Coordinates of C-alpha atoms in Angstrom, one line a residue:
Chain A
X1382 CA -92.4 22.6 -74.4
X1383 CA -91.4 23.3 -70.9
X1384 CA -93.1 27.1 -71.2
X1385 CA -96.3 25.9 -72.0
X1386 CA -98.3 26.8 -69.0
X1387 CA -100.5 23.5 -69.6
X1388 CA -97.2 20.8 -69.3
X1389 CA -97.6 19.6 -66.1
X1390 CA -101.4 19.2 -66.2
X1391 CA -101.0 17.3 -69.8
X1392 CA -98.5 15.1 -67.6
X1393 CA -100.9 14.6 -64.7
X1394 CA -103.6 13.8 -67.4
X1395 CA -101.7 11.2 -68.7
X1396 CA -101.0 9.8 -65.2
X1397 CA -104.3 9.7 -64.2
X1398 CA -105.2 6.0 -62.6
X1399 CA -107.7 4.1 -64.7
X1400 CA -110.3 1.9 -63.6
X1401 CA -109.7 -1.8 -64.4
X1402 CA -113.0 -3.0 -66.2
X1403 CA -114.6 -6.2 -64.8
X1404 CA -113.1 -9.4 -66.1
X1405 CA -116.8 -10.9 -67.7
X1406 CA -117.3 -8.0 -70.0
X1407 CA -116.3 -9.9 -72.5
X1408 CA -118.1 -12.9 -71.7
X1409 CA -121.1 -10.9 -71.2
X1410 CA -120.7 -9.6 -74.6
X1411 CA -120.2 -12.8 -76.6
X1412 CA -123.1 -14.0 -74.7
X1413 CA -125.3 -12.1 -76.1
X1414 CA -124.0 -11.9 -80.0
X1415 CA -123.8 -16.1 -79.9
X1416 CA -126.8 -18.3 -80.6
X1417 CA -127.9 -19.9 -77.3
X1418 CA -125.2 -23.1 -76.7
X1419 CA -126.9 -26.4 -77.2
X1420 CA -127.7 -28.1 -73.8
X1421 CA -125.9 -31.0 -72.6
X1422 CA -128.5 -34.0 -73.1
X1423 CA -128.2 -32.8 -77.1
X1424 CA -124.4 -32.4 -76.9
X1425 CA -124.1 -36.0 -75.4
X1426 CA -127.1 -37.2 -78.0
X1427 CA -125.3 -35.6 -80.9
X1428 CA -121.8 -37.4 -80.1
X1429 CA -123.4 -40.8 -79.5
X1430 CA -125.8 -41.2 -81.8
X1431 CA -123.2 -39.7 -84.9
X1432 CA -121.8 -42.6 -87.0
X1433 CA -118.2 -42.3 -87.0
X1434 CA -116.2 -42.9 -89.9
X1435 CA -112.6 -43.0 -91.3
X1436 CA -110.5 -43.7 -94.1
X1437 CA -107.2 -45.5 -94.0
X1438 CA -104.8 -45.6 -96.6
X1439 CA -102.2 -49.0 -96.5
X1440 CA -99.0 -46.5 -96.9
X1441 CA -100.3 -44.1 -94.0
X1442 CA -100.9 -47.1 -91.8
X1443 CA -97.7 -48.9 -92.2
X1444 CA -95.6 -45.1 -91.3
X1445 CA -98.0 -44.2 -88.3
X1446 CA -97.5 -47.7 -87.0
X1447 CA -93.4 -47.2 -87.8
X1448 CA -93.5 -44.0 -86.2
X1449 CA -95.3 -45.4 -83.0
X1450 CA -92.7 -47.8 -82.5
X1451 CA -89.9 -45.1 -83.0
X1452 CA -91.0 -43.1 -80.3
X1453 CA -91.8 -46.0 -78.2
X1454 CA -88.1 -47.4 -78.3
X1455 CA -86.7 -43.6 -78.0
X1456 CA -88.2 -43.4 -74.9
X1457 CA -86.9 -46.4 -73.6
X1458 CA -83.4 -46.2 -74.6
X1459 CA -83.4 -42.4 -73.5
X1460 CA -84.9 -43.2 -69.7
X1461 CA -82.1 -46.4 -69.5
X1462 CA -79.4 -44.1 -70.6
X1463 CA -80.0 -41.4 -68.2
X1464 CA -80.8 -44.0 -65.3
X1465 CA -77.1 -45.6 -66.1
X1466 CA -75.5 -41.9 -66.2
X1467 CA -77.2 -40.5 -63.0
X1468 CA -77.9 -42.9 -60.8
X1469 CA -76.1 -46.2 -60.7
X1470 CA -77.4 -47.5 -57.4
X1471 CA -81.0 -46.7 -59.2
X1472 CA -82.0 -43.6 -56.8
X1473 CA -81.5 -40.0 -57.9
X1474 CA -79.5 -37.8 -56.1
X1475 CA -81.5 -35.3 -53.8
X1476 CA -84.5 -36.3 -55.0
X1477 CA -83.8 -35.1 -58.7
X1478 CA -86.4 -36.1 -61.1
X1479 CA -85.1 -38.3 -63.9
X1480 CA -84.8 -36.6 -67.6
X1481 CA -84.5 -32.9 -65.8
X1482 CA -80.9 -31.4 -65.7
X1483 CA -79.6 -31.6 -62.2
X1484 CA -77.8 -28.5 -62.8
X1485 CA -80.9 -26.3 -63.7
X1486 CA -82.6 -27.6 -61.2
X1487 CA -80.1 -26.7 -58.4
X1488 CA -80.5 -23.0 -59.1
X1489 CA -84.1 -23.2 -58.1
X1490 CA -84.1 -25.6 -55.3
X1491 CA -82.0 -26.7 -52.3
X1492 CA -82.9 -29.6 -50.2
X1493 CA -82.2 -27.5 -46.7
X1494 CA -84.9 -25.0 -46.3
X1495 CA -82.1 -22.9 -44.1
X1496 CA -80.0 -22.8 -47.6
X1497 CA -83.0 -21.7 -49.6
X1498 CA -83.7 -18.8 -47.2
X1499 CA -80.3 -17.9 -46.7
X1500 CA -79.7 -18.0 -50.6
X1501 CA -83.4 -16.0 -51.2
X1502 CA -82.3 -13.3 -48.7
X1503 CA -79.0 -12.9 -50.3
X1504 CA -80.3 -12.5 -53.7
X1505 CA -82.7 -10.2 -52.1
X1506 CA -80.3 -8.0 -51.0
X1507 CA -78.4 -7.9 -54.0
X1508 CA -81.5 -6.7 -56.1
X1509 CA -82.3 -10.1 -57.9
X1510 CA -86.2 -10.2 -56.5
X1511 CA -87.4 -12.8 -59.0
X1512 CA -84.9 -14.9 -58.6
X1513 CA -85.3 -14.5 -54.5
X1514 CA -88.8 -15.0 -54.4
X1515 CA -88.5 -18.7 -56.1
X1516 CA -85.7 -19.6 -53.2
X1517 CA -87.7 -18.1 -50.7
X1518 CA -91.0 -19.9 -51.7
X1519 CA -89.2 -22.9 -51.7
X1520 CA -87.8 -22.3 -48.1
X1521 CA -91.4 -21.6 -46.7
X1522 CA -93.1 -24.8 -48.3
X1523 CA -90.1 -26.7 -46.7
X1524 CA -90.9 -25.4 -43.5
X1525 CA -93.8 -23.7 -43.4
X1526 CA -93.5 -23.7 -39.3
X1527 CA -90.9 -20.9 -39.5
X1528 CA -92.5 -17.4 -39.4
X1529 CA -89.7 -15.9 -40.8
X1530 CA -89.5 -17.3 -44.0
X1531 CA -92.8 -16.5 -44.8
X1532 CA -92.3 -12.6 -44.1
X1533 CA -89.2 -12.7 -46.3
X1534 CA -91.1 -14.1 -48.5
X1535 CA -93.8 -11.2 -48.1
X1536 CA -90.6 -9.2 -48.6
X1537 CA -89.7 -10.6 -52.1
X1538 CA -93.2 -10.7 -53.5
X1539 CA -93.2 -6.9 -52.5
X1540 CA -90.4 -6.3 -54.3
X1541 CA -91.5 -8.1 -57.5
X1542 CA -94.8 -6.2 -57.2
X1543 CA -97.3 -9.1 -56.0
X1544 CA -99.2 -7.1 -53.4
X1545 CA -101.6 -9.8 -52.4
X1546 CA -99.1 -12.5 -52.2
X1547 CA -97.2 -10.3 -50.1
X1548 CA -100.1 -9.7 -47.6
X1549 CA -100.7 -13.3 -47.5
X1550 CA -97.0 -14.1 -46.7
X1551 CA -97.1 -11.4 -43.9
X1552 CA -100.7 -12.9 -42.6
X1553 CA -99.6 -16.5 -42.5
X1554 CA -95.7 -15.6 -40.9
X1555 CA -98.9 -13.6 -38.1
X1556 CA -100.7 -16.7 -37.7
X1557 CA -97.0 -19.0 -36.8
X1558 CA -96.0 -16.2 -34.6
X1559 CA -98.6 -13.9 -33.4
X1560 CA -96.3 -10.8 -31.8
X1561 CA -93.8 -11.1 -34.7
X1562 CA -93.6 -7.1 -35.2
X1563 CA -91.2 -6.7 -38.5
X1564 CA -94.4 -8.6 -40.1
X1565 CA -97.0 -7.2 -38.3
X1566 CA -95.1 -3.5 -39.5
X1567 CA -94.9 -4.8 -42.8
X1568 CA -98.4 -5.9 -43.3
X1569 CA -99.5 -2.5 -41.4
X1570 CA -97.5 -0.9 -43.9
X1571 CA -98.9 -2.8 -47.1
X1572 CA -102.3 -2.1 -46.4
X1573 CA -101.6 2.1 -45.7
X1574 CA -99.6 2.0 -49.3
X1575 CA -103.0 0.0 -50.5
X1576 CA -105.3 2.7 -48.6
X1577 CA -106.7 0.8 -46.4
X1578 CA -106.2 2.8 -43.5
X1579 CA -108.5 1.1 -41.0
X1580 CA -106.5 -2.4 -41.1
X1581 CA -103.1 -0.3 -41.3
X1582 CA -104.1 1.4 -38.0
X1583 CA -104.7 -2.0 -36.1
X1584 CA -101.7 -3.6 -37.3
X1585 CA -99.7 -0.2 -36.4
X1586 CA -101.7 -0.3 -32.9
X1587 CA -100.5 -4.1 -32.1
X1588 CA -96.9 -3.0 -33.0
X1589 CA -97.0 -0.4 -30.6
X1590 CA -98.4 -2.8 -27.7
X1591 CA -95.3 -4.7 -28.3
X1592 CA -92.9 -1.8 -28.8
X1593 CA -94.5 1.9 -28.2
X1594 CA -91.4 3.4 -29.1
X1595 CA -91.3 1.7 -32.6
X1596 CA -90.9 4.8 -35.0
X1597 CA -92.2 4.0 -38.0
X1598 CA -95.3 2.9 -36.5
X1599 CA -95.9 6.1 -34.5
X1600 CA -95.4 7.9 -37.7
X1601 CA -97.4 5.8 -39.9
X1602 CA -100.3 5.4 -37.5
X1603 CA -100.9 9.2 -38.0
X1604 CA -100.6 9.2 -41.7
X1605 CA -103.1 6.3 -41.3
X1606 CA -105.0 8.5 -39.8
X1607 CA -104.7 11.3 -41.6
X1608 CA -106.1 9.4 -45.1
X1609 CA -108.9 8.2 -43.0
X1610 CA -109.7 11.6 -42.4
X1611 CA -110.0 11.5 -38.6
X1612 CA -108.3 14.2 -37.5
X1613 CA -108.6 13.7 -34.1
X1614 CA -106.7 10.6 -33.9
X1615 CA -104.4 11.8 -36.3
X1616 CA -103.7 14.6 -33.4
X1617 CA -103.4 11.9 -31.1
X1618 CA -101.1 10.0 -33.0
X1619 CA -99.2 12.9 -34.1
X1620 CA -98.4 14.0 -30.6
X1621 CA -97.6 10.4 -29.7
X1622 CA -94.7 10.7 -32.2
X1623 CA -93.4 13.8 -30.4
X1624 CA -93.6 12.4 -27.2
X1625 CA -90.9 9.8 -28.2
X1626 CA -89.1 11.5 -30.9
X1627 CA -88.2 15.3 -31.5
X1628 CA -85.0 15.2 -34.1
X1629 CA -84.8 14.5 -37.3
X1630 CA -87.0 15.2 -40.3
X1631 CA -90.1 13.8 -39.4
X1632 CA -90.2 15.4 -36.3
X1633 CA -90.2 18.6 -37.8
X1634 CA -92.6 17.5 -40.2
X1635 CA -95.2 16.1 -37.6
X1636 CA -94.3 19.8 -35.7
X1637 CA -95.4 21.5 -38.7
X1638 CA -98.4 19.5 -39.4
X1639 CA -99.9 19.8 -35.5
X1640 CA -99.5 23.6 -36.3
X1641 CA -101.6 23.3 -39.5
X1642 CA -104.0 21.3 -37.5
X1643 CA -104.1 24.0 -35.0
X1644 CA -102.7 22.3 -32.0
X1645 CA -99.6 23.9 -30.2
X1646 CA -99.0 22.1 -27.7
X1647 CA -95.5 21.3 -29.4
X1648 CA -94.1 24.4 -30.5
X1649 CA -90.4 24.7 -32.1
X1650 CA -88.1 27.3 -30.3
X1651 CA -84.8 28.7 -31.4
X1652 CA -82.5 28.4 -28.6
X1653 CA -79.0 30.2 -29.8
X1654 CA -78.1 28.8 -33.2
X1655 CA -80.3 25.5 -32.8
X1656 CA -84.1 24.8 -32.9
X1657 CA -85.8 22.5 -30.9
X1658 CA -89.2 21.3 -30.3
X1659 CA -90.2 21.4 -27.2
X1660 CA -94.0 20.3 -25.2
X1661 CA -95.4 23.2 -24.3
X1662 CA -97.7 21.8 -21.9
X1663 CA -95.4 20.0 -20.1
X1664 CA -93.5 22.3 -19.8
X1665 CA -96.6 25.0 -18.2
X1666 CA -97.6 21.8 -16.1
X1667 CA -96.7 21.0 -12.3
X1668 CA -93.4 19.8 -11.9
X1669 CA -92.3 16.4 -12.1
X1670 CA -90.5 13.9 -14.3
X1671 CA -91.8 14.5 -17.6
X1672 CA -90.8 18.4 -17.1
X1673 CA -87.7 17.6 -15.8
X1674 CA -87.1 15.7 -19.1
X1675 CA -87.9 19.0 -21.3
X1676 CA -85.7 20.9 -19.0
X1677 CA -83.4 18.8 -19.7
X1678 CA -83.7 19.1 -23.6
X1679 CA -83.1 22.6 -23.1
X1680 CA -80.1 22.4 -20.9
X1681 CA -78.3 20.5 -23.5
X1682 CA -78.9 23.0 -26.7
X1683 CA -77.6 26.0 -24.1
X1684 CA -74.9 23.7 -23.0
X1685 CA -73.5 23.6 -26.5
X1686 CA -74.3 27.2 -27.5
X1687 CA -72.4 30.3 -27.4
X1688 CA -72.5 32.7 -24.3
X1689 CA -76.4 33.5 -24.5
X1690 CA -79.5 35.4 -22.6
X1691 CA -82.3 33.2 -22.2
X1692 CA -85.6 34.9 -22.2
X1693 CA -88.7 33.1 -20.5
X1694 CA -92.1 34.5 -21.4
X1695 CA -95.3 33.0 -19.8
X1696 CA -98.7 33.9 -20.9
X1697 CA -101.5 33.1 -18.7
X1698 CA -104.7 34.9 -18.9
X1699 CA -105.9 33.2 -16.0
X1700 CA -103.7 34.9 -13.3
X1701 CA -100.5 37.0 -13.2
X1702 CA -99.6 34.8 -9.9
X1703 CA -99.5 31.6 -11.5
X1704 CA -97.8 32.8 -14.8
X1705 CA -95.2 34.3 -12.6
X1706 CA -94.6 31.3 -10.3
X1707 CA -94.2 29.2 -13.5
X1708 CA -91.9 31.9 -14.8
X1709 CA -89.7 31.5 -11.6
X1710 CA -90.3 27.7 -11.1
X1711 CA -88.8 27.1 -15.0
X1712 CA -85.8 29.6 -14.4
X1713 CA -84.6 27.8 -11.2
X1714 CA -85.2 24.3 -13.1
X1715 CA -82.9 25.6 -15.9
X1716 CA -80.0 27.2 -13.7
X1717 CA -80.4 23.5 -11.6
X1718 CA -80.0 21.3 -15.1
X1719 CA -77.2 23.4 -16.5
X1720 CA -75.5 23.8 -13.1
X1721 CA -72.6 23.4 -12.3
X1722 CA -71.3 22.9 -15.9
X1723 CA -72.3 26.4 -17.1
X1724 CA -73.9 29.5 -15.4
X1725 CA -77.0 31.0 -17.5
X1726 CA -78.2 34.1 -17.8
X1727 CA -82.2 33.9 -17.7
X1728 CA -84.8 37.1 -18.2
X1729 CA -88.3 35.7 -17.1
X1730 CA -91.4 38.0 -18.0
X1731 CA -95.0 37.1 -17.6
X1732 CA -98.4 38.6 -18.7
X1733 CA -101.6 38.0 -17.7
X1734 CA -103.1 37.8 -21.5
X1735 CA -103.5 35.4 -24.2
X1736 CA -100.2 35.2 -26.3
X1737 CA -100.7 37.7 -29.6
X1738 CA -100.9 36.2 -32.2
X1739 CA -98.3 36.5 -35.1
X1740 CA -98.9 36.1 -39.0
X1741 CA -97.2 32.4 -38.6
X1742 CA -99.4 31.0 -35.8
X1743 CA -102.9 30.0 -36.7
X1744 CA -105.4 31.0 -34.2
X1745 CA -106.9 28.3 -32.0
X1746 CA -104.0 27.9 -29.6
X1747 CA -104.3 27.2 -25.7
X1748 CA -104.9 29.8 -23.5
X1749 CA -101.4 29.4 -21.7
X1750 CA -98.3 29.4 -23.4
X1751 CA -94.8 30.0 -23.3
X1752 CA -92.6 31.9 -25.7
X1753 CA -88.7 31.0 -25.1
X1754 CA -86.0 32.7 -27.0
X1755 CA -82.2 33.8 -26.5
X1756 CA -80.2 37.2 -27.2
X1757 CA -76.4 37.5 -27.1
X1758 CA -75.0 38.2 -23.6
X1759 CA -73.9 41.6 -23.9
X1760 CA -70.1 41.4 -23.3
X1761 CA -67.6 43.8 -21.9
X1762 CA -64.8 43.5 -24.1
X1763 CA -66.7 45.1 -27.0
X1764 CA -64.8 48.0 -29.3
X1765 CA -66.5 51.2 -28.5
X1766 CA -66.9 53.4 -31.4
X1767 CA -67.0 56.9 -31.5
Chain B
X1087 CA -103.2 2.4 -71.7
X1088 CA -102.0 4.1 -74.3
X1089 CA -102.6 4.5 -78.1
X1090 CA -99.3 2.7 -78.9
X1091 CA -100.2 0.0 -76.7
X1092 CA -103.7 -0.4 -78.4
X1093 CA -102.3 -0.6 -81.6
X1094 CA -99.4 -3.2 -80.7
X1095 CA -102.2 -5.9 -80.6
X1096 CA -102.5 -8.2 -83.1
X1097 CA -104.1 -8.9 -85.9
X1098 CA -105.4 -5.6 -87.1
X1099 CA -108.9 -4.4 -86.4
X1100 CA -109.6 -3.9 -90.0
X1101 CA -108.7 -8.0 -90.4
X1102 CA -110.8 -8.6 -87.6
X1103 CA -114.2 -6.9 -88.5
X1104 CA -113.5 -8.1 -91.7
X1105 CA -113.4 -11.7 -90.4
X1106 CA -116.7 -11.0 -88.2
X1107 CA -118.4 -9.7 -90.6
X1108 CA -118.0 -12.6 -93.1
X1109 CA -119.3 -14.7 -90.2
X1110 CA -116.7 -15.6 -87.7
X1111 CA -118.7 -13.8 -84.8
X1112 CA -116.2 -15.4 -81.9
X1113 CA -113.6 -13.3 -83.7
X1114 CA -115.3 -10.0 -81.9
X1115 CA -114.2 -10.8 -78.9
X1116 CA -110.8 -10.0 -79.9
X1117 CA -112.3 -6.7 -80.2
X1118 CA -114.1 -6.6 -77.0
X1119 CA -110.9 -7.7 -75.2
X1120 CA -108.8 -4.8 -76.5
X1121 CA -111.2 -1.6 -76.4
X1122 CA -112.9 -2.8 -73.2
X1123 CA -110.8 -0.7 -71.0
X1124 CA -111.1 2.7 -72.9
X1125 CA -114.8 2.2 -73.0
X1126 CA -115.5 1.2 -69.7
X1127 CA -113.6 3.9 -68.3
X1128 CA -115.1 6.3 -70.6
X1129 CA -118.3 5.1 -69.0
X1130 CA -117.5 5.0 -66.0
X1131 CA -116.4 8.9 -66.5
X1132 CA -119.8 9.3 -67.4
X1133 CA -121.8 7.4 -64.9
X1134 CA -119.3 7.6 -61.6
X1135 CA -120.9 4.1 -61.0
X1136 CA -118.9 0.4 -61.6
X1137 CA -121.6 -1.5 -62.3
X1138 CA -123.3 1.1 -64.3
X1139 CA -120.3 1.3 -66.2
X1140 CA -120.1 -2.0 -66.6
X1141 CA -123.5 -2.4 -68.4
X1142 CA -123.5 0.5 -70.7
X1143 CA -120.1 -0.6 -72.1
X1144 CA -121.5 -4.1 -72.7
X1145 CA -124.3 -2.4 -74.5
X1146 CA -122.3 -0.6 -76.5
X1147 CA -120.6 -3.5 -78.0
X1148 CA -123.3 -5.0 -78.9
X1149 CA -124.5 -1.9 -80.7
X1150 CA -121.3 -1.9 -82.3
X1151 CA -121.7 -5.7 -83.3
X1152 CA -124.9 -4.9 -84.3
X1153 CA -124.0 -2.1 -86.3
X1154 CA -120.8 -3.7 -87.7
X1155 CA -121.7 -3.4 -91.4
X1156 CA -122.3 0.2 -91.3
X1157 CA -118.5 0.7 -90.2
X1158 CA -116.8 3.0 -93.5
X1159 CA -113.8 1.0 -94.7
X1160 CA -111.5 4.2 -94.0
X1161 CA -112.6 4.7 -90.5
X1162 CA -110.6 3.1 -87.9
X1163 CA -112.6 1.1 -85.8
X1164 CA -111.7 2.7 -82.4
X1165 CA -112.8 6.0 -83.5
X1166 CA -116.5 4.7 -84.5
X1167 CA -116.8 2.2 -81.4
X1168 CA -115.6 5.7 -79.3
X1169 CA -118.5 7.7 -81.3
X1170 CA -120.9 5.2 -80.6
X1171 CA -119.7 5.0 -76.7
X1172 CA -120.2 8.8 -76.4
X1173 CA -123.6 8.9 -78.0
X1174 CA -124.3 6.0 -75.1
X1175 CA -123.4 8.2 -72.6
X1176 CA -125.2 11.0 -73.5
X1177 CA -128.4 9.1 -73.8
X1178 CA -127.6 7.4 -70.4
X1179 CA -127.2 11.4 -69.0
X1180 CA -130.2 12.6 -70.5
X1181 CA -132.5 9.7 -69.0
X1182 CA -130.4 10.4 -66.0
X1183 CA -132.1 14.2 -65.8
X1184 CA -135.6 12.1 -66.0
X1185 CA -135.1 9.9 -63.3
X1186 CA -135.9 11.0 -59.9
X1187 CA -132.7 9.1 -57.9
X1188 CA -129.4 10.2 -57.7
X1189 CA -126.8 8.4 -58.5
X1190 CA -124.3 7.4 -56.3
X1191 CA -121.0 9.6 -56.2
X1192 CA -117.8 7.9 -57.7
X1193 CA -115.6 5.1 -55.1
X1194 CA -112.6 6.8 -54.1
X1195 CA -109.6 5.6 -55.9
X1196 CA -106.8 3.7 -54.1
X1197 CA -103.5 5.5 -53.5
X1198 CA -100.9 4.2 -55.8
X1199 CA -98.8 1.6 -54.4
X1200 CA -95.4 2.6 -53.3
X1201 CA -92.4 1.2 -51.5
X1202 CA -93.2 0.8 -48.0
X1203 CA -89.3 0.8 -46.9
X1204 CA -88.5 4.0 -48.7
X1205 CA -88.1 7.4 -46.2
X1206 CA -91.7 8.2 -44.9
X1207 CA -91.4 11.4 -47.1
X1208 CA -92.1 9.3 -50.3
X1209 CA -95.3 7.9 -48.5
X1210 CA -96.5 11.7 -47.8
X1211 CA -95.7 12.5 -51.1
X1212 CA -97.4 10.1 -52.8
X1213 CA -101.0 11.0 -50.7
X1214 CA -100.1 14.5 -51.8
X1215 CA -100.0 13.1 -55.3
X1216 CA -103.2 11.1 -54.6
X1217 CA -104.8 14.1 -53.7
X1218 CA -104.1 16.0 -56.7
X1219 CA -104.9 13.1 -58.8
X1220 CA -108.4 13.0 -56.9
X1221 CA -108.6 16.8 -57.3
X1222 CA -108.0 16.6 -61.2
X1223 CA -110.1 13.4 -61.2
X1224 CA -113.2 15.6 -60.3
X1225 CA -112.3 18.7 -61.9
X1226 CA -112.3 16.8 -65.2
X1227 CA -115.9 15.1 -64.2
X1228 CA -116.9 18.9 -64.2
X1229 CA -116.2 19.5 -67.5
X1230 CA -118.8 18.7 -70.1
X1231 CA -118.1 15.6 -71.9
X1232 CA -117.7 17.1 -75.3
X1233 CA -114.4 19.4 -73.7
X1234 CA -113.5 16.3 -71.1
X1235 CA -113.4 13.5 -74.0
X1236 CA -110.8 15.2 -75.9
X1237 CA -108.9 16.1 -73.6
X1238 CA -108.5 12.1 -72.6
X1239 CA -108.4 10.8 -76.3
X1240 CA -105.4 13.0 -76.9
X1241 CA -102.8 13.0 -73.4
X1242 CA -103.9 9.5 -72.1
X1243 CA -104.7 7.4 -75.3
X1244 CA -102.4 10.0 -77.7
X1245 CA -104.9 10.1 -80.8
X1246 CA -104.3 12.7 -83.2
X1247 CA -106.0 15.5 -83.3
X1248 CA -107.4 14.3 -86.8
X1249 CA -108.7 11.1 -85.1
X1250 CA -110.2 13.3 -82.3
X1251 CA -111.8 15.5 -85.2
X1252 CA -113.2 12.9 -86.7
X1253 CA -115.4 11.3 -83.6
X1254 CA -116.4 14.9 -82.7
X1255 CA -117.3 15.9 -86.2
X1256 CA -115.3 19.0 -86.3
X1257 CA -112.5 20.5 -87.8
X1258 CA -108.7 20.0 -87.3
X1259 CA -108.3 23.6 -85.7
X1260 CA -111.7 23.5 -84.0
X1261 CA -110.2 20.3 -82.3
X1262 CA -107.1 22.0 -81.4
X1263 CA -109.0 25.2 -80.2
X1264 CA -111.6 23.1 -78.2
X1265 CA -108.7 20.6 -76.6
X1266 CA -106.6 24.1 -75.6
X1267 CA -110.0 26.0 -74.0
X1268 CA -110.8 22.9 -72.1
X1269 CA -106.7 22.4 -70.9
X1270 CA -107.3 26.2 -69.4
X1271 CA -110.5 25.7 -68.2
X1272 CA -109.5 22.6 -66.5
X1273 CA -106.4 24.2 -64.9
X1274 CA -108.7 26.9 -63.6
X1275 CA -110.7 24.3 -62.1
X1276 CA -107.7 22.6 -60.4
X1277 CA -106.6 25.8 -59.1
X1278 CA -110.1 26.8 -57.8
X1279 CA -111.8 23.5 -56.6
X1280 CA -114.6 25.7 -55.3
X1281 CA -115.2 26.5 -58.8
X1282 CA -116.3 22.4 -59.5
X1283 CA -119.8 21.1 -59.2
X1284 CA -121.1 17.7 -59.0
X1285 CA -121.2 16.4 -62.7
X1286 CA -124.6 15.6 -62.0
X1287 CA -125.3 19.0 -61.0
X1288 CA -124.4 20.2 -64.8

């Protein structure tokens, strides 16, 4: 079957989502089929005016009366018995209602909200989501002022697939504590997964106001803009992510996405055996703390690399003098950043032209650009071959 | 929703139809509840509009109730109902061509819900999957109903070739050939989205 070229397409057709019909279709159809229902007045009139008659046999009446008495006595005895067993003092322990097995009840409720919260959270960690929901719901009911309880209740709802309740719990949590970052973030994620990009963006903005370095919010904000089709905002969000994070698979995905969108501010460079993402715009901008940070990134890579020669190539169609100045400035900056631990051989070149496009790079790059690459350092002790 | 799930509901369609014909009109609600989803979805594929699809689905069920006495004992109720729905869809399209206003384009379905504590690459995969599904939906809608519906019936509702052949009044071999060709056409449309035209431009 695998050789069938339509197999994947068939699988895709099978997994296509279906529309859920409105819930009132059956009612509307049946309304059209059934004869019109009598009005309230007609029904009342029929009920009140129709005479009621019933027949009773002596044996039946006796049996009926006996069973009523038996039921009454059974109920009376069972209540008295239970009262005697469970609460001799006349009260039930922990408010457990009479007639309910307290052992069973203890599984779903505890008197202390903290206890319910801890048990619920542990159950959640252990993968018993459905049980956890009961405990966390109880905790949130017992201590409705605790934002964390509502937050964890939301997580439990999410894990059991109750997304509406999940959002309601996060919202309640945020109502109680408007700057509760985990709830804001999770609510944003929930909206994002539900395709509500606008709401998600709003929440991520709130998260980033509280913590501008929150990685998930930075990344997901870009995803939300991508879903909503706003490329300008997406590029800004992607750049904001790379301004904070340059390592890890997400950083590479972000750099790749920026390249796809025709934005070449952040480029990846192969330095020795390491590939690094650098902010081209900052490298080409006037000296400053940000540029120093970029140079330190390069220095860090080169410090741990085998001896190599670094080539700095600046393309600047606006003027050769500017390109030259920048190349020399970067070369000096790098030497300073590496000193005194390691000396570095740097070759600088500059061109008064735009960087020639290569097949891997899409058009739309900025006019000024910088290329960094390394070559092995020529050594004197190499074997000479004749 | 697949055929197995449809068939799992008790009592059987034949029993319900017999009871309805015997005068138990309320029993018809079982059949409506059981098949409202596939019929509504068929109508949604035809109209690309939720309200319109709901109205048409209602009409199909009312019409089916009115014609219930004409249902052949040997014919499964669902196949018969689907034929009525297909005809209703054709009538609607014909009427649409005569109308001057344009029917709104379909609403975008939401992305399938995924784990949001997962690695974010899965979220991207979800987006890609959603995009692919949207592309597939669009391509499916581009196909005429005669080609699209056999595919849906075969692969979404898992009807047998014989049942589909009955619905479309075709021989089994012709049905197989139609499904094969529809699948090929669908593949080409998915791979070359520029070949797609709006279903209302057909």
